[in-house]
Amino acid sequence: MADSTHAILAGIRRPGPAPGADRAFGRRDALPVAAVAAAFTLAQLLLVRPGTGLGWDESVYVSQVSPHAPAAFFSAPRARGVSLLVAPVASWSSSTALLRVYLAVLSGLALYLALRVWRTLLPAPVLALAGTLFASLWVTVFYGPQAMPNYWVAIGALVCAGCFPRARADGPADGRSRTGDRPRARTGGRPAGGHRDRAALYGLLGGAALMAWMRPMDAVWAVLPLLVLALAQGNRRPLAALLAGLVAGSAEWVIEAYAAYGGLLRRLSDASAIQGRLGPHFAVVDQLRSLGGRTLCRPCAGALPHPLITAWWFVLPALAVLGVVLARRAGRTSPAGVAAACAATAAVPYLFLIGYAAPRFLLPAYALLALPAALALTRLVRRADGAWRPVAAGLAAAGLATHLAVQYAVLTRTVDRTAAAHREWDRTAAELHRLGVRPPCLLTGDNAIPIAFYTGCASAATEGHNANTARAAIEETARRQPVAALVAAQGSPPGYARSWPVHPFGDLRLYVAPAARKGAGR
């Protein structure tokens, strides 16, 4: 593979794989991408602390398959993909460290495979740089080893966006593309890329299924440009593969909607209500506020982070646009344009349709934008003859070094703050055990869902987004087994718990049903 920028851009002209491309990538060009994926895994293990306890949402997903605690209430927006993803470990072990290591290794392997999908579309150095841009973000490193869905939606989006141009290259027998471009070169009597790249169709199906398995609505937004292109150009097989993947991945979610949520429309309505009623919202500034390390910005108020922290958020899409322009100048509509279009639609609901923010929501957009951005960076630092541009290369290196330092600083603060909150939940669980609240048991109130998982108890709520029971049911349970109501220091206890003994602990007051005291101290 030539090292020149001209060769990089010329390579983008081919929508289908070049003869022998897979072999070349397999022997040599896979090494830079594999090194990036390995470094990403190592960064997770070293910087995110495998022993850090589970977060709120993680405890919901893991509890569905863990014998450590009863399954927490599964609200309407959630999908079962994460629970099934962690089942190989969480179904038999309660070790958070083991789960983190498993997810770190799996996420690194997934990044390598997702980038490898692009091996016939972009050169290995561009893919390695794209992987570096995505994997160096604090939000990517932070959520890679977590039992959360957004990183996996990003992986599925990368796979679909990379497989679509390859699958679309499988044209009619006369060698012409669906768009009427010149005939493609033939190899062995067939169009180059035609019928030889059936793996791309399976990739479309698998990538769409993975996204829908994790978050069905996010999957639709991420592949929307691909569906439109396939319809407009009459690419029936890519269209069928995408639709089959979406149906296969979301089937369980739809079936569960009728079995447990009152139907599909009711589940969609409940999911919208939990997310603050989806509709026109300008959440761009909220997303900027979250970049300082706020894992959930709801409500999202306060000052914006330092410009050094948010600068990359503007630079990445700007570089991506430049990459698309450069690719278009090199020939036909490029795979870089496909990636940028999917990034734009994947970001729409979280920038304009939801009234709060979390940095993980935009992980799919960041992963997709990294590809054309890497292409632009490569073009800026090297001339057409392959020679380096010293000034541009120096500025790019300094910018990347500053970017890494800022991302590391934000990641360190975020991990420290998160670990402290999880330790507090663990201490609360230990105190509840001391007070006699041991399995089988029930917790209600403030932070009841994660603390219940740490304690080994079930959780319940009579109101709010996680309402799953009634007051009478809690009172009945309190006569049979240990029950505790967790109340914030300045809050008021629920009516059924006002007569229960109260135990101040940290920022909480623990109202423990009298029945629990029988087992206290054991």
Short mmCIF file of C-alpha atoms in Angstrom, two decimals:
data_model
loop_
_atom_site.label_atom_id
_atom_site.label_comp_id
_atom_site.label_asym_id
_atom_site.label_seq_id
_atom_site.Cartn_x
_atom_site.Cartn_y
_atom_site.Cartn_z
CA MET A 1 0.00 0.00 0.00
CA ALA A 2 1.47 3.37 -0.95
CA ASP A 3 2.11 5.83 1.84
CA SER A 4 1.28 8.99 -0.06
CA THR A 5 -1.78 11.07 0.57
CA HIS A 6 -2.63 10.78 -3.11
CA ALA A 7 -2.77 7.02 -2.67
CA ILE A 8 -4.96 7.45 0.40
CA LEU A 9 -7.50 9.52 -1.46
CA ALA A 10 -7.30 7.42 -4.59
CA GLY A 11 -8.05 4.36 -2.51
CA ILE A 12 -11.32 5.93 -1.44
CA ARG A 13 -12.59 5.97 -5.01
CA ARG A 14 -13.16 2.23 -4.88
CA PRO A 15 -16.44 1.34 -3.20
CA GLY A 16 -15.51 -2.32 -3.32
CA PRO A 17 -12.49 -4.23 -2.11
CA ALA A 18 -9.39 -4.34 -4.24
CA PRO A 19 -8.05 -7.77 -5.21
CA GLY A 20 -5.71 -9.00 -2.53
CA ALA A 21 -6.61 -6.20 -0.10
CA ASP A 22 -7.67 -8.61 2.62
CA ARG A 23 -4.41 -10.54 2.34
CA ALA A 24 -2.28 -7.39 2.54
CA PHE A 25 -4.20 -6.12 5.54
CA GLY A 26 -4.00 -9.47 7.25
CA ARG A 27 -0.21 -9.71 6.94
CA ARG A 28 0.99 -6.24 7.80
CA ASP A 29 -1.56 -3.44 7.93
CA ALA A 30 -3.53 -4.98 10.77
CA LEU A 31 -0.70 -4.26 13.20
CA PRO A 32 -1.29 -0.50 13.70
CA VAL A 33 -5.02 -1.04 14.23
CA ALA A 34 -4.37 -3.96 16.58
CA ALA A 35 -1.89 -1.81 18.53
CA VAL A 36 -4.50 0.92 18.97
CA ALA A 37 -7.09 -1.61 20.18
CA ALA A 38 -4.60 -3.17 22.60
CA ALA A 39 -3.62 0.27 23.96
CA PHE A 40 -7.30 1.09 24.40
CA THR A 41 -7.83 -2.08 26.45
CA LEU A 42 -4.74 -1.37 28.55
CA ALA A 43 -5.87 2.21 29.19
CA GLN A 44 -9.21 0.96 30.50
CA LEU A 45 -7.56 -1.51 32.86
CA LEU A 46 -5.06 1.03 34.19
CA LEU A 47 -7.17 4.18 34.36
CA VAL A 48 -10.74 3.11 35.11
CA ARG A 49 -9.91 0.79 38.03
CA PRO A 50 -11.52 -2.62 37.56
CA GLY A 51 -12.46 -2.77 41.23
CA THR A 52 -14.73 0.27 41.00
CA GLY A 53 -18.29 -0.73 41.87
CA LEU A 54 -21.25 -0.69 39.53
CA GLY A 55 -23.15 2.50 38.72
CA TRP A 56 -26.91 3.03 38.89
CA ASP A 57 -27.74 1.93 35.34
CA GLU A 58 -25.15 -0.83 35.46
CA SER A 59 -26.78 -2.31 38.56
CA VAL A 60 -30.09 -2.46 36.69
CA TYR A 61 -28.59 -4.27 33.70
CA VAL A 62 -26.40 -6.64 35.70
CA SER A 63 -29.14 -7.49 38.21
CA GLN A 64 -31.20 -9.02 35.39
CA VAL A 65 -28.75 -11.93 35.13
CA SER A 66 -26.86 -11.86 38.44
CA PRO A 67 -27.61 -14.22 41.34
CA HIS A 68 -26.20 -11.57 43.70
CA ALA A 69 -29.47 -9.60 43.94
CA PRO A 70 -33.05 -9.71 42.62
CA ALA A 71 -33.63 -8.09 39.24
CA ALA A 72 -34.24 -4.34 39.50
CA PHE A 73 -37.19 -2.68 37.79
CA PHE A 74 -36.53 -2.52 34.04
CA SER A 75 -37.98 0.75 32.76
CA ALA A 76 -39.48 1.20 29.30
CA PRO A 77 -36.49 2.75 27.44
CA ARG A 78 -34.06 -0.01 28.40
CA ALA A 79 -33.19 -2.98 26.22
CA ARG A 80 -31.79 -6.36 27.25
CA GLY A 81 -28.64 -6.26 25.15
CA VAL A 82 -26.30 -5.20 27.95
CA SER A 83 -27.69 -7.82 30.31
CA LEU A 84 -27.01 -10.54 27.76
CA LEU A 85 -23.58 -9.08 27.00
CA VAL A 86 -22.49 -9.37 30.65
CA ALA A 87 -24.22 -12.69 31.31
CA PRO A 88 -21.15 -14.86 30.58
CA VAL A 89 -19.51 -13.36 33.69
CA ALA A 90 -22.28 -11.81 35.80
CA SER A 91 -24.44 -14.93 35.76
CA TRP A 92 -21.96 -16.83 37.95
CA SER A 93 -19.65 -14.24 39.54
CA SER A 94 -20.35 -11.14 41.63
CA SER A 95 -16.83 -9.79 41.06
CA THR A 96 -16.97 -6.31 39.58
CA ALA A 97 -13.25 -6.46 38.81
CA LEU A 98 -13.70 -9.60 36.72
CA LEU A 99 -16.63 -8.03 34.88
CA ARG A 100 -14.60 -4.88 34.14
CA VAL A 101 -11.67 -6.89 32.78
CA TYR A 102 -14.01 -8.94 30.61
CA LEU A 103 -15.67 -5.82 29.18
CA ALA A 104 -12.33 -4.03 28.66
CA VAL A 105 -10.93 -6.93 26.65
CA LEU A 106 -14.20 -7.34 24.73
CA SER A 107 -14.44 -3.63 23.91
CA GLY A 108 -10.84 -3.56 22.65
CA LEU A 109 -11.46 -6.59 20.44
CA ALA A 110 -14.70 -5.04 19.16
CA LEU A 111 -12.90 -1.81 18.24
CA TYR A 112 -10.30 -3.76 16.27
CA LEU A 113 -12.95 -5.75 14.38
CA ALA A 114 -15.07 -2.66 13.66
CA LEU A 115 -12.09 -0.80 12.21
CA ARG A 116 -11.04 -3.87 10.25
CA VAL A 117 -14.38 -3.70 8.42
CA TRP A 118 -13.00 -0.56 6.73
CA ARG A 119 -9.81 -2.30 5.54
CA THR A 120 -10.71 -2.13 1.84
CA LEU A 121 -12.02 1.43 2.04
CA LEU A 122 -9.36 3.36 3.96
CA PRO A 123 -5.64 2.70 4.45
CA ALA A 124 -4.42 1.19 7.70
CA PRO A 125 -2.66 4.39 8.91
CA VAL A 126 -5.93 6.31 8.57
CA LEU A 127 -7.83 3.57 10.41
CA ALA A 128 -5.24 3.50 13.19
CA LEU A 129 -5.45 7.28 13.56
CA ALA A 130 -9.26 7.14 13.57
CA GLY A 131 -9.16 4.49 16.28
CA THR A 132 -6.75 6.66 18.28
CA LEU A 133 -8.99 9.72 18.00
CA PHE A 134 -12.01 7.77 19.22
CA ALA A 135 -10.27 5.65 21.85
CA SER A 136 -8.43 8.62 23.36
CA LEU A 137 -11.62 10.39 24.42
CA TRP A 138 -12.17 10.20 28.17
CA VAL A 139 -15.78 9.18 27.60
CA THR A 140 -14.72 6.24 25.43
CA VAL A 141 -12.15 4.97 27.94
CA PHE A 142 -14.58 5.49 30.82
CA TYR A 143 -17.50 3.61 29.27
CA GLY A 144 -15.56 0.88 27.46
CA PRO A 145 -15.43 -1.38 30.55
CA GLN A 146 -18.89 -0.43 31.83
CA ALA A 147 -22.09 -2.41 31.49
CA MET A 148 -23.72 0.29 29.40
CA PRO A 149 -25.11 0.22 25.84
CA ASN A 150 -23.74 3.33 24.12
CA TYR A 151 -20.24 2.09 23.32
CA TRP A 152 -21.73 -0.98 21.68
CA VAL A 153 -24.08 1.13 19.59
CA ALA A 154 -20.96 2.98 18.42
CA ILE A 155 -19.32 -0.31 17.43
CA GLY A 156 -22.41 -1.41 15.52
CA ALA A 157 -22.58 1.95 13.75
CA LEU A 158 -18.93 1.66 12.68
CA VAL A 159 -19.58 -1.82 11.30
CA CYS A 160 -22.70 -0.79 9.37
CA ALA A 161 -21.17 2.38 7.92
CA GLY A 162 -18.11 0.40 6.79
CA CYS A 163 -20.00 -2.55 5.36
CA PHE A 164 -22.55 -0.49 3.43
CA PRO A 165 -20.20 0.87 0.70
CA ARG A 166 -18.75 -2.60 0.26
CA ALA A 167 -22.16 -4.27 0.01
CA ARG A 168 -23.44 -1.55 -2.30
CA ALA A 169 -20.57 -2.29 -4.70
CA ASP A 170 -22.18 -5.65 -5.51
CA GLY A 171 -23.85 -4.49 -8.73
CA PRO A 172 -25.49 -5.95 -11.85
CA ALA A 173 -23.75 -8.45 -14.06
CA ASP A 174 -22.71 -5.78 -16.61
CA GLY A 175 -20.32 -4.33 -14.06
CA ARG A 176 -22.15 -1.01 -13.68
CA SER A 177 -22.93 0.43 -10.28
CA ARG A 178 -26.46 1.34 -9.27
CA THR A 179 -25.64 5.04 -9.66
CA GLY A 180 -24.62 4.67 -13.29
CA ASP A 181 -20.90 5.20 -12.78
CA ARG A 182 -18.41 3.71 -15.16
CA PRO A 183 -18.13 -0.12 -15.21
CA ARG A 184 -15.99 -1.54 -12.46
CA ALA A 185 -12.95 -3.60 -13.23
CA ARG A 186 -13.68 -7.28 -13.50
CA THR A 187 -11.81 -10.03 -11.77
CA GLY A 188 -12.43 -13.56 -12.96
CA GLY A 189 -15.53 -12.53 -14.95
CA ARG A 190 -17.27 -10.79 -12.01
CA PRO A 191 -17.38 -7.17 -10.87
CA ALA A 192 -14.64 -6.42 -8.37
CA GLY A 193 -16.35 -6.58 -5.04
CA GLY A 194 -19.46 -8.18 -6.52
CA HIS A 195 -20.49 -11.39 -4.78
CA ARG A 196 -17.01 -11.63 -3.29
CA ASP A 197 -17.93 -9.43 -0.37
CA ARG A 198 -20.91 -11.25 1.06
CA ALA A 199 -19.30 -10.71 4.45
CA ALA A 200 -20.32 -7.06 4.10
CA LEU A 201 -24.00 -8.08 3.97
CA TYR A 202 -23.56 -10.18 7.09
CA GLY A 203 -21.76 -7.23 8.66
CA LEU A 204 -24.71 -4.97 7.92
CA LEU A 205 -27.08 -7.48 9.47
CA GLY A 206 -24.89 -8.05 12.52
CA GLY A 207 -24.07 -4.38 13.10
CA ALA A 208 -27.72 -3.32 12.87
CA ALA A 209 -28.76 -6.19 15.15
CA LEU A 210 -26.10 -5.25 17.72
CA MET A 211 -27.31 -1.65 17.85
CA ALA A 212 -30.97 -2.60 18.05
CA TRP A 213 -30.13 -5.20 20.68
CA MET A 214 -28.63 -2.42 22.80
CA ARG A 215 -30.87 0.59 21.99
CA PRO A 216 -33.50 0.07 19.26
CA MET A 217 -34.26 3.74 18.59
CA ASP A 218 -30.57 4.67 18.45
CA ALA A 219 -30.08 1.95 15.86
CA VAL A 220 -32.72 3.47 13.58
CA TRP A 221 -31.19 6.93 13.81
CA ALA A 222 -27.67 5.61 13.14
CA VAL A 223 -28.56 3.71 9.95
CA LEU A 224 -31.13 6.19 8.61
CA PRO A 225 -28.78 7.53 5.87
CA LEU A 226 -27.97 3.97 4.83
CA LEU A 227 -31.65 3.09 4.52
CA VAL A 228 -32.31 6.23 2.46
CA LEU A 229 -29.33 5.56 0.17
CA ALA A 230 -30.27 1.92 -0.31
CA LEU A 231 -33.84 2.87 -1.22
CA ALA A 232 -32.80 5.70 -3.53
CA GLN A 233 -30.23 3.60 -5.39
CA GLY A 234 -32.21 0.37 -5.47
CA ASN A 235 -29.64 -1.61 -3.46
CA ARG A 236 -32.01 -4.34 -2.37
CA ARG A 237 -29.57 -6.65 -0.63
CA PRO A 238 -28.00 -4.00 1.65
CA LEU A 239 -31.49 -2.71 2.43
CA ALA A 240 -32.73 -6.19 3.26
CA ALA A 241 -29.69 -6.87 5.45
CA LEU A 242 -30.18 -3.65 7.40
CA LEU A 243 -33.88 -4.22 7.91
CA ALA A 244 -33.31 -7.83 8.92
CA GLY A 245 -30.71 -6.72 11.47
CA LEU A 246 -33.00 -4.07 12.94
CA VAL A 247 -35.87 -6.55 13.20
CA ALA A 248 -33.72 -9.29 14.71
CA GLY A 249 -32.11 -6.98 17.26
CA SER A 250 -35.32 -5.27 18.37
CA ALA A 251 -37.59 -8.34 18.32
CA GLU A 252 -37.18 -9.05 22.03
CA TRP A 253 -37.84 -5.38 22.90
CA VAL A 254 -41.03 -5.35 20.83
CA ILE A 255 -42.26 -8.68 22.19
CA GLU A 256 -41.56 -7.50 25.74
CA ALA A 257 -43.51 -4.32 25.01
CA TYR A 258 -46.66 -6.39 24.47
CA ALA A 259 -45.90 -8.83 27.28
CA ALA A 260 -45.05 -6.36 30.04
CA TYR A 261 -45.65 -2.73 29.01
CA GLY A 262 -49.12 -2.66 27.50
CA GLY A 263 -48.08 -2.68 23.86
CA LEU A 264 -45.49 -1.09 21.61
CA LEU A 265 -47.06 2.36 21.47
CA ARG A 266 -47.49 2.40 25.23
CA ARG A 267 -43.85 1.43 25.75
CA LEU A 268 -42.68 4.13 23.36
CA SER A 269 -44.86 6.67 25.15
CA ASP A 270 -43.55 5.59 28.57
CA ALA A 271 -39.99 5.71 27.29
CA SER A 272 -40.54 9.24 26.00
CA ALA A 273 -42.01 10.32 29.35
CA ILE A 274 -39.04 8.92 31.28
CA GLN A 275 -36.72 10.88 29.00
CA GLY A 276 -38.61 14.11 29.61
CA ARG A 277 -40.99 13.85 26.65
CA LEU A 278 -39.03 13.72 23.41
CA GLY A 279 -39.56 16.78 21.27
CA PRO A 280 -37.80 19.94 20.15
CA HIS A 281 -35.04 20.65 22.66
CA PHE A 282 -31.74 22.41 22.09
CA ALA A 283 -29.33 20.25 24.09
CA VAL A 284 -26.07 21.33 22.42
CA VAL A 285 -25.04 23.50 25.36
CA ASP A 286 -26.06 20.72 27.77
CA GLN A 287 -23.74 18.33 25.96
CA LEU A 288 -20.93 20.88 26.25
CA ARG A 289 -21.51 21.14 30.00
CA SER A 290 -21.33 17.36 30.34
CA LEU A 291 -17.86 17.21 28.75
CA GLY A 292 -16.24 18.28 32.00
CA GLY A 293 -16.90 14.85 33.46
CA ARG A 294 -20.58 14.94 34.34
CA THR A 295 -21.82 11.44 33.57
CA LEU A 296 -25.43 12.67 33.70
CA CYS A 297 -26.43 16.29 33.27
CA ARG A 298 -30.09 16.36 34.38
CA PRO A 299 -30.98 19.08 35.09
CA CYS A 300 -28.09 20.59 33.19
CA ALA A 301 -27.06 23.90 34.67
CA GLY A 302 -23.87 25.64 35.70
CA ALA A 303 -20.90 27.08 33.88
CA LEU A 304 -19.36 25.56 30.78
CA PRO A 305 -16.07 23.68 31.21
CA HIS A 306 -12.78 25.36 30.33
CA PRO A 307 -12.36 25.89 26.55
CA LEU A 308 -9.43 23.46 26.55
CA ILE A 309 -11.85 20.73 27.65
CA THR A 310 -14.46 21.47 25.00
CA ALA A 311 -12.16 22.41 22.09
CA TRP A 312 -12.03 18.88 20.67
CA TRP A 313 -15.83 18.84 20.44
CA PHE A 314 -15.63 21.55 17.77
CA VAL A 315 -12.42 20.38 16.11
CA LEU A 316 -13.61 16.80 15.49
CA PRO A 317 -16.64 17.65 13.31
CA ALA A 318 -14.67 20.39 11.54
CA LEU A 319 -11.96 17.90 10.61
CA ALA A 320 -14.63 15.40 9.57
CA VAL A 321 -16.20 17.91 7.17
CA LEU A 322 -12.76 18.65 5.73
CA GLY A 323 -12.14 14.93 5.30
CA VAL A 324 -15.39 14.52 3.37
CA VAL A 325 -14.53 17.48 1.12
CA LEU A 326 -11.07 16.08 0.38
CA ALA A 327 -12.49 12.64 -0.36
CA ARG A 328 -15.09 14.08 -2.75
CA ARG A 329 -12.37 15.94 -4.62
CA ALA A 330 -10.64 12.61 -5.15
CA GLY A 331 -13.58 11.07 -7.01
CA ARG A 332 -17.06 9.81 -6.26
CA THR A 333 -19.06 10.00 -3.07
CA SER A 334 -16.81 8.44 -0.47
CA PRO A 335 -17.17 6.10 2.48
CA ALA A 336 -16.09 9.07 4.56
CA GLY A 337 -19.29 10.84 3.53
CA VAL A 338 -21.35 7.83 4.57
CA ALA A 339 -19.70 7.82 8.00
CA ALA A 340 -20.29 11.56 8.44
CA ALA A 341 -23.95 11.27 7.43
CA CYS A 342 -24.55 8.44 9.91
CA ALA A 343 -22.77 10.45 12.61
CA ALA A 344 -25.07 13.41 11.97
CA THR A 345 -28.29 11.43 12.24
CA ALA A 346 -27.04 9.46 15.26
CA ALA A 347 -26.44 12.77 17.06
CA VAL A 348 -29.79 14.40 16.18
CA PRO A 349 -31.96 12.98 19.00
CA TYR A 350 -29.38 13.81 21.67
CA LEU A 351 -28.71 17.33 20.43
CA PHE A 352 -32.19 18.43 19.42
CA LEU A 353 -34.88 16.08 20.81
CA ILE A 354 -34.00 15.48 24.46
CA GLY A 355 -33.91 17.91 27.37
CA TYR A 356 -30.80 16.69 29.17
CA ALA A 357 -27.37 15.36 28.37
CA ALA A 358 -24.82 12.66 29.05
CA PRO A 359 -21.50 12.44 27.20
CA ARG A 360 -22.00 8.74 26.44
CA PHE A 361 -25.05 9.51 24.29
CA LEU A 362 -22.85 10.78 21.46
CA LEU A 363 -20.32 7.94 21.40
CA PRO A 364 -21.69 6.59 18.08
CA ALA A 365 -21.31 10.02 16.48
CA TYR A 366 -17.74 10.37 17.78
CA ALA A 367 -16.75 6.94 16.46
CA LEU A 368 -18.09 7.71 13.00
CA LEU A 369 -16.67 11.24 12.82
CA ALA A 370 -13.21 9.91 13.72
CA LEU A 371 -12.87 8.29 10.27
CA PRO A 372 -13.17 11.36 8.02
CA ALA A 373 -11.34 13.41 10.68
CA ALA A 374 -8.38 11.02 10.51
CA LEU A 375 -8.45 11.27 6.74
CA ALA A 376 -8.27 15.07 6.95
CA LEU A 377 -5.41 15.00 9.46
CA THR A 378 -3.45 12.65 7.23
CA ARG A 379 -3.94 14.99 4.28
CA LEU A 380 -2.88 18.02 6.31
CA VAL A 381 0.40 16.59 7.57
CA ARG A 382 1.57 14.84 4.36
CA ARG A 383 1.94 16.06 0.81
CA ALA A 384 0.75 14.20 -2.28
CA ASP A 385 4.21 12.70 -2.75
CA GLY A 386 4.15 11.24 0.75
CA ALA A 387 6.57 13.74 2.29
CA TRP A 388 5.76 15.22 5.68
CA ARG A 389 4.74 18.86 6.10
CA PRO A 390 6.99 19.72 9.08
CA VAL A 391 5.02 22.69 10.42
CA ALA A 392 1.63 21.03 10.05
CA ALA A 393 2.91 17.76 11.51
CA GLY A 394 4.41 19.60 14.47
CA LEU A 395 1.19 21.50 15.14
CA ALA A 396 -0.87 18.32 14.83
CA ALA A 397 1.44 16.47 17.24
CA ALA A 398 1.28 19.31 19.76
CA GLY A 399 -2.50 19.44 19.45
CA LEU A 400 -2.85 15.69 19.96
CA ALA A 401 -0.53 15.77 22.96
CA THR A 402 -2.55 18.58 24.55
CA HIS A 403 -5.75 16.71 23.75
CA LEU A 404 -4.48 13.54 25.44
CA ALA A 405 -3.40 15.46 28.54
CA VAL A 406 -6.80 17.15 28.86
CA GLN A 407 -8.69 13.91 28.29
CA TYR A 408 -6.56 12.15 30.92
CA ALA A 409 -7.22 14.94 33.45
CA VAL A 410 -11.00 14.79 32.92
CA LEU A 411 -10.96 10.99 33.04
CA THR A 412 -9.02 10.95 36.32
CA ARG A 413 -11.45 13.37 37.97
CA THR A 414 -14.46 11.47 36.69
CA VAL A 415 -13.13 8.10 37.85
CA ASP A 416 -12.25 9.50 41.30
CA ARG A 417 -15.68 11.05 41.76
CA THR A 418 -17.50 7.95 40.51
CA ALA A 419 -15.42 5.61 42.67
CA ALA A 420 -16.17 7.75 45.74
CA ALA A 421 -19.92 7.56 45.08
CA HIS A 422 -19.76 3.80 44.63
CA ARG A 423 -17.76 3.40 47.84
CA GLU A 424 -20.46 5.35 49.66
CA TRP A 425 -23.11 2.96 48.33
CA ASP A 426 -20.98 0.04 49.49
CA ARG A 427 -20.63 1.54 52.97
CA THR A 428 -24.39 2.10 53.12
CA ALA A 429 -24.94 -1.54 52.20
CA ALA A 430 -22.59 -2.62 54.99
CA GLU A 431 -24.48 -0.44 57.48
CA LEU A 432 -27.80 -1.91 56.36
CA HIS A 433 -26.38 -5.39 56.90
CA ARG A 434 -25.31 -4.33 60.39
CA LEU A 435 -28.86 -3.13 61.05
CA GLY A 436 -30.26 -6.51 60.05
CA VAL A 437 -31.25 -5.75 56.47
CA ARG A 438 -29.99 -8.88 54.74
CA PRO A 439 -31.33 -10.94 51.83
CA PRO A 440 -34.11 -11.57 51.28
CA CYS A 441 -34.86 -7.89 51.83
CA LEU A 442 -36.33 -4.80 50.18
CA LEU A 443 -35.13 -1.21 49.85
CA THR A 444 -37.08 1.86 48.80
CA GLY A 445 -36.31 5.55 48.54
CA ASP A 446 -33.25 7.60 47.58
CA ASN A 447 -30.73 5.66 45.45
CA ALA A 448 -32.55 2.48 46.38
CA ILE A 449 -31.81 0.72 43.08
CA PRO A 450 -27.99 0.73 43.20
CA ILE A 451 -27.77 0.38 46.98
CA ALA A 452 -30.20 -2.55 46.84
CA PHE A 453 -27.87 -4.31 44.41
CA TYR A 454 -24.90 -3.73 46.72
CA THR A 455 -26.96 -5.00 49.67
CA GLY A 456 -28.36 -8.00 47.81
CA CYS A 457 -31.92 -6.73 48.22
CA ALA A 458 -34.82 -6.11 45.90
CA SER A 459 -35.79 -2.48 45.23
CA ALA A 460 -39.22 -0.90 44.98
CA ALA A 461 -40.81 2.48 44.31
CA THR A 462 -44.40 3.66 44.55
CA GLU A 463 -43.95 6.70 42.32
CA GLY A 464 -41.62 8.16 39.72
CA HIS A 465 -40.09 6.59 36.63
CA ASN A 466 -39.21 3.37 38.46
CA ALA A 467 -42.59 2.84 40.15
CA ASN A 468 -43.24 -0.88 40.35
CA THR A 469 -45.35 -1.47 43.45
CA ALA A 470 -47.91 -0.01 45.85
CA ARG A 471 -47.65 1.13 49.46
CA ALA A 472 -49.74 -1.80 50.68
CA ALA A 473 -47.31 -4.26 49.09
CA ILE A 474 -44.35 -2.67 50.85
CA GLU A 475 -46.13 -2.73 54.20
CA GLU A 476 -47.00 -6.39 53.69
CA THR A 477 -43.39 -7.20 52.79
CA ALA A 478 -42.16 -5.37 55.92
CA ARG A 479 -44.10 -7.83 58.08
CA ARG A 480 -42.31 -10.80 56.51
CA GLN A 481 -38.76 -9.70 55.77
CA PRO A 482 -36.31 -6.82 56.34
CA VAL A 483 -37.31 -3.56 54.64
CA ALA A 484 -35.60 -0.17 54.76
CA ALA A 485 -36.53 3.24 53.35
CA LEU A 486 -33.59 5.44 52.35
CA VAL A 487 -34.29 9.14 52.77
CA ALA A 488 -32.04 12.10 51.90
CA ALA A 489 -30.91 14.17 54.88
CA GLN A 490 -33.37 16.96 54.14
CA GLY A 491 -36.14 14.72 52.79
CA SER A 492 -39.30 13.34 54.37
CA PRO A 493 -39.89 9.61 54.89
CA PRO A 494 -42.83 7.92 53.16
CA GLY A 495 -45.92 7.55 55.29
CA TYR A 496 -45.48 3.83 55.86
CA ALA A 497 -41.97 4.35 57.31
CA ARG A 498 -42.52 7.31 59.65
CA SER A 499 -42.87 5.09 62.71
CA TRP A 500 -39.82 2.96 61.87
CA PRO A 501 -36.56 3.44 63.79
CA VAL A 502 -34.30 5.91 61.98
CA HIS A 503 -30.50 5.65 61.69
CA PRO A 504 -28.56 8.63 60.27
CA PHE A 505 -25.73 7.50 58.01
CA GLY A 506 -23.73 9.84 55.80
CA ASP A 507 -26.10 11.88 53.65
CA LEU A 508 -28.97 9.48 54.28
CA ARG A 509 -31.38 8.57 57.03
CA LEU A 510 -32.12 4.85 57.08
CA TYR A 511 -35.64 3.99 58.21
CA VAL A 512 -35.54 0.28 59.06
CA ALA A 513 -38.70 -1.74 59.60
CA PRO A 514 -38.83 -3.24 63.13
CA ALA A 515 -38.86 -6.78 61.75
CA ALA A 516 -35.32 -6.30 60.44
CA ARG A 517 -33.93 -5.74 63.92
CA LYS A 518 -34.50 -9.39 64.75
CA GLY A 519 -31.54 -10.27 62.53
CA ALA A 520 -29.33 -7.33 63.52
CA GLY A 521 -25.77 -8.13 64.53
CA ARG A 522 -25.76 -11.67 63.14
#
